Structure formats: C-alpha cells, structure tokens
Amino acid sequence: MIGLIGIILSLALLIFFAYRGVNVIILAPLMALLATAFAGGLPLLATYTQVFMPALGNYLITYFPLFLLGALFGKLMDDSGAARTIAYTIVDKLGDTRSILAIVLACGILTYGGVSLFVVAFAVFPIAAALFREAGVPKRLIPAAIALGSFTFTMTALPGTPQIQNAIPSPYFGTDAFAAPGLGIIAAIIMFGGGVAWLMRRARVLTAAGEGYLPEPRPGNGGLLKRFTGKGKGKGDGDAGTATAAVPAAGTTTTATEEPVDDGGAAALPRPSVLVAFAPIVLVIAINYVLVTWVFPAMDTAYLAEDAYGNTDVETVGGIWAIAVALVVSCLVVVATNLARFRDVKKTVNQGTVGSFLPIMNTASEVGYGAVIASLPAFRIVRDSVLSISSNPVISLAVAVNVLAGITGSASGGMSISLQTLGEQFRTLAEDQGIGLELMHRVTTLAAGGLDALPHNGAVVTLLAICGLTHRQSYKDIFVVAVVIPVVALVGVITLGSIFGSF
C-alpha cells in the first residue's frame, strides 16, 4: 500500500510542478525516484542509471529522427513563407464570413503535412487575429480553432499523418501510419464536424450577446477593461493583451500581446506560389504511402533479423522509415524550390535542429518515469486494474492511454508510457482474441488525443500565450473541441471496431 501511495503522490507532484512550469527533464527523474523511495529497499542510484536512463535512451534511439526532421520541416516551411501562403490561400478562398472554418482548415492542412503544431500556431495566429477581427468573431475562439486544426484529427485520426503520435504505436503492433484508414477517417469527420459546429454555434451565441472581437468593457467590470486595454492586470488574470490586434506589417510577426516584432525579415520576402507551397505537404503523405504500401514490402530486408540490426523486421521499423524518408525528401524540396526566399538557410536549418531537442527530451524523460513506475512492485496493482477494466483489450488500452496522457499532459508521453509498460500484454491479448493490430494502433493514437489537452498540457499553455489569452477566457472551447469531441470519436471507433473489426 505504501508503494501505491508513492506512485500516486509522484504522479500528483509531477502534474503540480509541471503546471507550475518546472521542466519535466529534471522533474521526471526526481518524481520517479520519489516513488522508488516509497517502495522501500530499492536502490535509488541503480534505478536511475539502470532503469530510467535506458528507457529514456531507447526512446531517443527510436524516435529522434522523427522529432528532428519534423522540427526541421516545420521551420523550413515557416521561414520560406510556404506556411503563410497555405493559410492565406485558404482564407482567401473561404472569405471572412467563414473565418472559423478557414483557420481550422489552414491548421489542419499544415499539420497533416508534417508541420509542427507550434510552428502552425505562430504562423496562423496573426492571420486568424486579422480575420476574426474583420468578421467580428470573438478573439477568445481563436485558440480553440487553432487547437481543433492542429492537435485533434490531423494528429491522431487521419491515416498517414506524419505526426509523432501516429508513429509511436508502429513498433509495438507492427503497423504503419495508414493503419485502419476507414476508422481514422470516421473519427476525423466526427472531430472536424463536431468541432467546427461547436465553434460556429459559440460564435453566434457570443455575437448575439453583443460580444465582438474583444468584449466591450462594462461599468464595474474593471478586470475586463484592464485585460483588454493593456493598462493593468485583473486580479489573478494576467495580461491578456492589448486592446487592438493590428495586422502584422511585412517583416513582422506577433507575440502574445499582438505587438509587431521582428522575425528576421522573412515575411517581407515574396511568398511562394500556391503550387510551390503545397507541394512539400503532398509529398510527405504520398511518399509515406508509396513506401509502406509498395517499396518496403518488395525489398529484401531479411538482414533485419540479424543481431547487428536489432533482430527485428520491416513491419516493426517500416512505419518510422517511411515517415523519415518522406520528411527528408520534402525538406529538400522546400529548400530547392524556395532557395531565394530564405534569408539564411543555414540559420533556418540550425534553428529547426535545435528546436527538436527540448520536445523529445521532455517526452523521453516522461518515458523514463513510466519505466521506473512500471518496475515497482506496487505497479502490479495498477497494471492488473487497467487490464481488468474490460475483457476487451481495445477498451483497456483506450482507458490506459487516455488516463496517462491526461496525467502527463502529453499525448506522446502518455502513449509511450502505456506502450512501454503494457504494450506487449495488449498485443498478446489482441492476437489471442483475434483483434486486428491496425485497430489497436488507431485506438492508441485516438486515445492519446483526448485527456492530453487538459489545462496543464504544454501545447495548451503555449497556444494561449501565443494568442494573449487566459485559460478563463478560452479553455472552455479548447476543452470541448480537443477533449470532449475526440473522446466521443474514440468511443465511436471502439464501437465500430468491435463490431466490424479494423477497416
């Protein structure tokens, strides 16, 4: 019992301090050792060097190429102006009367093409601010619109998405990024349709109540007046930004307070054409599909069974190979077709490379934490509880991933911990019951994109900072489009998968 208390306490403190801004790279090992100390009689130093660090290292070995290439691709798309071209093109086609739909689609296309959601948020927010203001849509809905397009259906549901959350299950289930495409598309329709419907309804309700782009200050409402005029702070609210959101001038971007700042002059350069901007996005998906469908299965990969190559097979590593190759080719295409538009290609490459380090180290540290927890005697109680939730391993897997994603505030972290600790059992149970591993893959990714978007999620906090808004102002709508509706989509997929199998 003491050991179980230690696990619960360490999880609670992990959430608390992460929410307070303590970096998980240092926080995760400390909380892991705290849980180990409660277990009693276990060596702390050996647990750190022989359990925590190997798990962290194995995660880095497996997924670092994807983090690196994803960050690099996103930075190249941003600095070349291609990301802005895509966003502006969609906005121009749909018009300001469909501002919510335009922003969701712009974010969706960029993230489905492999651009990091953080890059998307920075690139799209200035456009969203100008568009929403022009259409009179409340600013408080911008974070939810970006969240819906960036870390819901394109992160977990659409088949072939190169986001890391869609790659992590592949080594465990021998699947690829296109696993259960029909179920993924159904889930994406639920998320997209439900999210857009909610946001459009919210816009109508708020507009009918008299709220424009910014709420009008009312007598006695000093908090709102201070927040939106930038003349002070409401109690406990923090600075939510200035009263206006000027359209960024050429060569500038916007911060959380929507003040124009220098971005190195990249925006002042002519943006690429629509064809040039969309080509790398299409290539990422197309190359990925061609490789996993035709190229890799036709190759002689018998050498992978040798100890020198990890004693594995192409089904296990092919999914990661395909995404990595697709991103490399697309990065080269971005550079080749936009060479004259880069202020400094070397600087862009260096910044993209460095930008990959913190995300993967954060996630790898969470994986190390999970490995330590899984090694403790008391974890057997947790494991047995999860496995006994249902005789259907699909349901047990969905609950385990969702809960751990919520606890860690990370889709990839919660998924990785679940699969590191219980992946083998879930695969065995699925095979014993004749459940398709493609269904297990898709349910894993969908489950990771539910409770992960709770208030302490790093992407949520960053997105609100970029938009200059607070949890109080915008989190309700983020919660609906990024937590409630994705969970509904997950339940729908589990139901369909249980009846019809994976398709």
Short mmCIF file of C-alpha atoms in Angstrom, two decimals, residues 153-466:
data_model
loop_
_atom_site.label_atom_id
_atom_site.label_comp_id
_atom_site.label_asym_id
_atom_site.label_seq_id
_atom_site.Cartn_x
_atom_site.Cartn_y
_atom_site.Cartn_z
CA PHE A 153 -7.98 14.94 -36.21
CA THR A 154 -4.70 15.64 -38.02
CA MET A 155 -2.63 14.46 -35.08
CA THR A 156 -4.35 11.19 -34.29
CA ALA A 157 -7.09 10.26 -36.76
CA LEU A 158 -6.28 10.89 -40.42
CA PRO A 159 -4.44 7.93 -41.97
CA GLY A 160 -0.87 8.66 -42.92
CA THR A 161 -0.38 11.72 -40.75
CA PRO A 162 3.35 12.08 -40.05
CA GLN A 163 2.84 13.47 -36.56
CA ILE A 164 4.84 11.56 -33.94
CA GLN A 165 1.68 10.35 -32.18
CA ASN A 166 0.82 8.29 -35.26
CA ALA A 167 4.27 6.72 -35.42
CA ILE A 168 4.78 5.64 -31.82
CA PRO A 169 2.45 2.57 -31.94
CA SER A 170 4.09 1.14 -35.08
CA PRO A 171 6.99 -0.75 -33.41
CA TYR A 172 4.63 -2.27 -30.84
CA PHE A 173 1.95 -3.51 -33.23
CA GLY A 174 3.92 -3.94 -36.47
CA THR A 175 1.69 -1.39 -38.21
CA ASP A 176 2.25 1.78 -40.22
CA ALA A 177 0.86 5.30 -40.30
CA PHE A 178 -2.07 4.24 -42.51
CA ALA A 179 -3.45 1.71 -40.01
CA ALA A 180 -7.26 1.34 -40.02
CA PRO A 181 -7.78 4.18 -42.52
CA GLY A 182 -11.58 3.90 -42.63
CA LEU A 183 -11.92 4.16 -38.86
CA GLY A 184 -9.44 7.01 -38.81
CA ILE A 185 -11.41 8.96 -41.41
CA ILE A 186 -14.66 8.41 -39.48
CA ALA A 187 -13.01 9.69 -36.31
CA ALA A 188 -11.63 12.70 -38.21
CA ILE A 189 -15.10 13.56 -39.55
CA ILE A 190 -16.55 13.44 -36.04
CA MET A 191 -13.78 15.66 -34.65
CA PHE A 192 -13.79 18.12 -37.53
CA GLY A 193 -17.55 18.33 -37.97
CA GLY A 194 -18.33 18.42 -34.27
CA GLY A 195 -15.59 20.94 -33.51
CA VAL A 196 -16.50 23.35 -36.30
CA ALA A 197 -20.20 23.10 -35.41
CA TRP A 198 -19.44 23.90 -31.77
CA LEU A 199 -17.24 26.89 -32.58
CA MET A 200 -19.71 28.33 -35.08
CA ARG A 201 -22.52 27.96 -32.55
CA ARG A 202 -20.39 29.64 -29.90
CA ALA A 203 -19.62 32.49 -32.28
CA ARG A 204 -23.34 33.03 -32.93
CA VAL A 205 -24.18 32.95 -29.22
CA LEU A 206 -21.41 35.35 -28.23
CA THR A 207 -22.17 37.71 -31.11
CA ALA A 208 -25.88 37.70 -30.25
CA ALA A 209 -24.91 38.63 -26.69
CA GLY A 210 -23.13 41.71 -28.04
CA GLU A 211 -19.54 40.49 -27.94
CA GLY A 212 -17.33 41.47 -30.85
CA TYR A 213 -13.70 40.65 -31.48
CA LEU A 214 -12.98 41.93 -27.97
CA PRO A 215 -15.56 42.14 -25.16
CA GLU A 216 -16.85 45.64 -24.58
CA PRO A 217 -15.88 46.91 -21.11
CA ARG A 218 -18.94 47.28 -18.91
CA PRO A 219 -19.39 49.54 -15.89
CA GLY A 220 -17.83 47.96 -12.87
CA ASN A 221 -16.02 45.34 -14.96
CA GLY A 222 -12.53 46.56 -14.22
CA GLY A 223 -10.99 43.17 -14.83
CA LEU A 224 -12.03 43.06 -18.47
CA LEU A 225 -11.14 46.70 -19.01
CA LYS A 226 -7.66 46.17 -17.68
CA ARG A 227 -7.10 42.94 -19.56
CA PHE A 228 -8.10 44.26 -22.93
CA THR A 229 -6.68 47.78 -22.76
CA GLY A 230 -3.30 46.65 -21.52
CA LYS A 231 -3.48 49.26 -18.72
CA GLY A 232 -3.13 46.83 -15.90
CA LYS A 233 -3.98 43.34 -14.75
CA GLY A 234 -7.15 41.97 -13.30
CA LYS A 235 -6.69 40.05 -10.10
CA GLY A 236 -5.32 36.65 -10.92
CA ASP A 237 -5.90 37.04 -14.64
CA GLY A 238 -2.54 38.00 -16.05
CA ASP A 239 -2.06 40.26 -19.04
CA ALA A 240 -4.27 39.07 -21.85
CA GLY A 241 -3.02 41.50 -24.42
CA THR A 242 -3.66 44.96 -25.73
CA ALA A 243 -6.97 46.27 -26.92
CA THR A 244 -6.21 46.01 -30.60
CA ALA A 245 -4.68 43.38 -32.80
CA ALA A 246 -3.11 45.19 -35.68
CA VAL A 247 -2.45 43.28 -38.87
CA PRO A 248 1.26 42.49 -38.75
CA ALA A 249 3.35 44.55 -41.08
CA ALA A 250 5.68 42.94 -43.58
CA GLY A 251 8.72 41.59 -41.84
CA THR A 252 6.98 41.15 -38.52
CA THR A 253 5.06 38.56 -36.63
CA THR A 254 3.08 38.82 -33.43
CA THR A 255 3.65 37.81 -29.84
CA ALA A 256 1.10 37.05 -27.19
CA THR A 257 0.38 40.77 -26.79
CA GLU A 258 -0.01 41.15 -30.56
CA GLU A 259 2.73 43.75 -30.74
CA PRO A 260 4.67 43.51 -34.00
CA VAL A 261 8.17 42.15 -33.53
CA ASP A 262 10.98 41.46 -35.93
CA ASP A 263 11.07 37.97 -37.39
CA GLY A 264 14.28 38.39 -39.30
CA GLY A 265 12.55 39.87 -42.32
CA ALA A 266 11.30 36.53 -43.63
CA ALA A 267 7.75 37.76 -44.02
CA ALA A 268 8.95 40.74 -46.13
CA LEU A 269 10.11 38.40 -48.90
CA PRO A 270 7.63 37.39 -51.62
CA ARG A 271 5.73 34.31 -50.55
CA PRO A 272 5.91 31.21 -52.77
CA SER A 273 3.11 30.32 -55.14
CA VAL A 274 0.31 28.02 -54.05
CA LEU A 275 1.76 25.12 -56.05
CA VAL A 276 5.21 25.52 -54.53
CA ALA A 277 3.77 25.88 -51.02
CA PHE A 278 1.52 22.82 -51.20
CA ALA A 279 3.99 20.50 -52.99
CA PRO A 280 6.01 19.50 -49.87
CA ILE A 281 2.81 18.83 -47.92
CA VAL A 282 1.51 16.49 -50.62
CA LEU A 283 4.90 14.80 -50.92
CA VAL A 284 5.04 13.90 -47.23
CA ILE A 285 1.79 11.94 -47.43
CA ALA A 286 2.36 10.48 -50.92
CA ILE A 287 5.92 9.26 -50.31
CA ASN A 288 4.92 7.81 -46.95
CA TYR A 289 2.10 5.84 -48.59
CA VAL A 290 4.17 4.58 -51.52
CA LEU A 291 6.97 3.37 -49.26
CA VAL A 292 4.82 1.42 -46.79
CA THR A 293 2.49 0.04 -49.47
CA TRP A 294 4.83 -0.97 -52.27
CA VAL A 295 8.52 -0.16 -51.78
CA PHE A 296 9.39 -1.64 -48.37
CA PRO A 297 7.32 -4.84 -48.79
CA ALA A 298 9.14 -5.51 -52.09
CA MET A 299 12.60 -5.05 -50.58
CA ASP A 300 14.74 -7.87 -49.25
CA THR A 301 15.00 -6.96 -45.57
CA ALA A 302 15.99 -10.35 -44.19
CA TYR A 303 19.12 -8.74 -42.74
CA LEU A 304 16.95 -7.06 -40.11
CA ALA A 305 16.66 -10.42 -38.33
CA GLU A 306 20.39 -10.31 -37.57
CA ASP A 307 21.53 -9.19 -34.13
CA ALA A 308 23.54 -6.39 -35.70
CA TYR A 309 20.30 -4.78 -36.89
CA GLY A 310 18.26 -5.34 -33.78
CA ASN A 311 16.72 -8.73 -34.55
CA THR A 312 13.57 -7.11 -35.91
CA ASP A 313 11.56 -6.99 -39.14
CA VAL A 314 10.34 -4.41 -41.64
CA GLU A 315 6.82 -4.43 -40.18
CA THR A 316 8.26 -3.06 -36.95
CA VAL A 317 10.52 -0.36 -38.38
CA GLY A 318 8.92 0.35 -41.76
CA GLY A 319 6.45 2.91 -40.45
CA ILE A 320 9.19 5.06 -38.95
CA TRP A 321 11.42 4.60 -42.01
CA ALA A 322 8.65 5.80 -44.31
CA ILE A 323 7.90 8.99 -42.37
CA ALA A 324 11.62 9.78 -42.03
CA VAL A 325 12.29 9.37 -45.76
CA ALA A 326 9.19 11.39 -46.67
CA LEU A 327 10.26 14.26 -44.41
CA VAL A 328 13.84 14.25 -45.75
CA VAL A 329 12.65 14.46 -49.35
CA SER A 330 10.13 17.16 -48.51
CA CYS A 331 12.74 19.22 -46.64
CA LEU A 332 14.99 19.09 -49.70
CA VAL A 333 12.09 20.14 -51.93
CA VAL A 334 11.28 23.11 -49.69
CA VAL A 335 14.88 24.30 -49.86
CA ALA A 336 15.24 23.70 -53.60
CA THR A 337 12.03 25.49 -54.54
CA ASN A 338 12.41 28.40 -52.12
CA LEU A 339 16.15 28.96 -52.00
CA ALA A 340 15.93 32.65 -52.92
CA ARG A 341 13.30 33.26 -50.24
CA PHE A 342 15.42 32.19 -47.29
CA ARG A 343 17.32 34.93 -45.50
CA ASP A 344 19.83 32.37 -44.25
CA VAL A 345 19.29 28.66 -44.97
CA LYS A 346 22.00 27.62 -42.52
CA LYS A 347 20.37 29.60 -39.72
CA THR A 348 16.97 28.08 -40.51
CA VAL A 349 18.40 24.55 -40.50
CA ASN A 350 20.25 25.17 -37.26
CA GLN A 351 17.19 26.63 -35.55
CA GLY A 352 14.99 23.77 -36.73
CA THR A 353 17.54 21.24 -35.49
CA VAL A 354 17.91 22.82 -32.07
CA GLY A 355 14.13 23.20 -31.83
CA SER A 356 13.74 19.42 -31.83
CA PHE A 357 15.82 18.81 -28.71
CA LEU A 358 13.51 20.08 -25.97
CA PRO A 359 10.32 18.31 -27.17
CA ILE A 360 11.97 14.91 -27.49
CA MET A 361 13.86 15.23 -24.21
CA ASN A 362 10.64 16.17 -22.42
CA THR A 363 8.85 13.14 -23.81
CA ALA A 364 11.80 10.80 -23.30
CA SER A 365 12.02 11.87 -19.65
CA GLU A 366 8.35 11.03 -19.21
CA VAL A 367 9.01 7.63 -20.76
CA GLY A 368 11.86 7.09 -18.31
CA TYR A 369 9.50 7.98 -15.48
CA GLY A 370 6.99 5.45 -16.77
CA ALA A 371 9.63 2.74 -16.96
CA VAL A 372 10.60 3.30 -13.33
CA ILE A 373 6.97 3.22 -12.20
CA ALA A 374 6.42 0.01 -14.17
CA SER A 375 9.40 -1.60 -12.44
CA LEU A 376 7.99 -1.05 -8.94
CA PRO A 377 6.20 -3.91 -7.15
CA ALA A 378 3.13 -1.73 -6.50
CA PHE A 379 2.66 -1.16 -10.22
CA ARG A 380 1.30 -4.67 -10.50
CA ILE A 381 -1.85 -3.39 -8.80
CA VAL A 382 -2.16 -0.61 -11.38
CA ARG A 383 -1.44 -2.99 -14.27
CA ASP A 384 -3.98 -5.56 -13.11
CA SER A 385 -6.58 -2.82 -12.60
CA VAL A 386 -6.11 -1.50 -16.12
CA LEU A 387 -6.18 -4.94 -17.69
CA SER A 388 -9.29 -5.87 -15.74
CA ILE A 389 -11.30 -2.82 -16.81
CA SER A 390 -12.69 -4.86 -19.65
CA SER A 391 -12.18 -8.25 -21.22
CA ASN A 392 -11.80 -6.32 -24.48
CA PRO A 393 -8.16 -5.19 -24.74
CA VAL A 394 -9.20 -2.36 -27.06
CA ILE A 395 -11.17 -0.74 -24.25
CA SER A 396 -8.46 -1.36 -21.66
CA LEU A 397 -5.86 0.14 -24.00
CA ALA A 398 -8.01 3.21 -24.66
CA VAL A 399 -8.51 3.87 -20.96
CA ALA A 400 -4.84 3.34 -20.08
CA VAL A 401 -3.53 5.65 -22.81
CA ASN A 402 -6.14 8.34 -22.17
CA VAL A 403 -5.58 8.42 -18.43
CA LEU A 404 -1.80 8.50 -18.68
CA ALA A 405 -1.95 11.17 -21.40
CA GLY A 406 -4.10 13.24 -19.07
CA ILE A 407 -1.79 12.70 -16.11
CA THR A 408 1.34 13.66 -18.03
CA GLY A 409 -0.36 16.36 -20.10
CA SER A 410 1.23 14.84 -23.18
CA ALA A 411 -0.26 12.69 -25.94
CA SER A 412 3.07 11.19 -26.94
CA GLY A 413 4.20 10.85 -23.32
CA GLY A 414 1.06 9.08 -22.13
CA MET A 415 1.05 6.80 -25.17
CA SER A 416 4.71 5.93 -24.76
CA ILE A 417 4.38 5.14 -21.06
CA SER A 418 1.36 2.91 -21.73
CA LEU A 419 3.04 1.01 -24.54
CA GLN A 420 6.38 0.75 -22.76
CA THR A 421 4.73 -0.83 -19.74
CA LEU A 422 1.74 -2.70 -21.18
CA GLY A 423 2.25 -2.82 -24.95
CA GLU A 424 3.35 -6.44 -25.04
CA GLN A 425 0.40 -7.59 -22.93
CA PHE A 426 -2.07 -5.65 -25.08
CA ARG A 427 -0.64 -7.12 -28.29
CA THR A 428 -0.80 -10.64 -26.89
CA LEU A 429 -4.38 -10.19 -25.72
CA ALA A 430 -5.40 -8.74 -29.10
CA GLU A 431 -3.83 -11.62 -31.02
CA ASP A 432 -5.37 -14.20 -28.69
CA GLN A 433 -8.82 -12.69 -29.24
CA GLY A 434 -8.40 -12.20 -32.99
CA ILE A 435 -8.47 -8.40 -32.76
CA GLY A 436 -6.71 -6.63 -35.61
CA LEU A 437 -3.50 -4.84 -34.66
CA GLU A 438 -4.42 -1.99 -37.02
CA LEU A 439 -7.43 -1.32 -34.79
CA MET A 440 -5.13 -1.35 -31.75
CA HIS A 441 -2.86 1.19 -33.47
CA ARG A 442 -5.68 3.58 -34.35
CA VAL A 443 -7.33 3.33 -30.94
CA THR A 444 -3.96 4.05 -29.29
CA THR A 445 -3.44 7.24 -31.28
CA LEU A 446 -7.02 8.41 -30.77
CA ALA A 447 -6.87 7.74 -27.03
CA ALA A 448 -3.68 9.79 -26.76
CA GLY A 449 -5.51 12.80 -28.19
CA GLY A 450 -8.26 13.03 -25.57
CA LEU A 451 -7.41 13.87 -21.98
CA ASP A 452 -3.94 15.04 -23.01
CA ALA A 453 -5.37 18.53 -23.67
CA LEU A 454 -6.21 19.22 -20.03
CA PRO A 455 -5.20 22.67 -18.71
CA HIS A 456 -1.63 21.67 -17.81
CA ASN A 457 -0.84 20.44 -21.33
CA GLY A 458 2.20 22.26 -22.70
CA ALA A 459 0.63 22.85 -26.10
CA VAL A 460 -2.45 24.41 -24.50
CA VAL A 461 -0.37 26.70 -22.31
CA THR A 462 1.81 27.73 -25.25
CA LEU A 463 -1.15 28.30 -27.55
CA LEU A 464 -2.88 30.57 -25.04
CA ALA A 465 0.37 32.51 -24.58
CA ILE A 466 0.73 32.99 -28.34
#
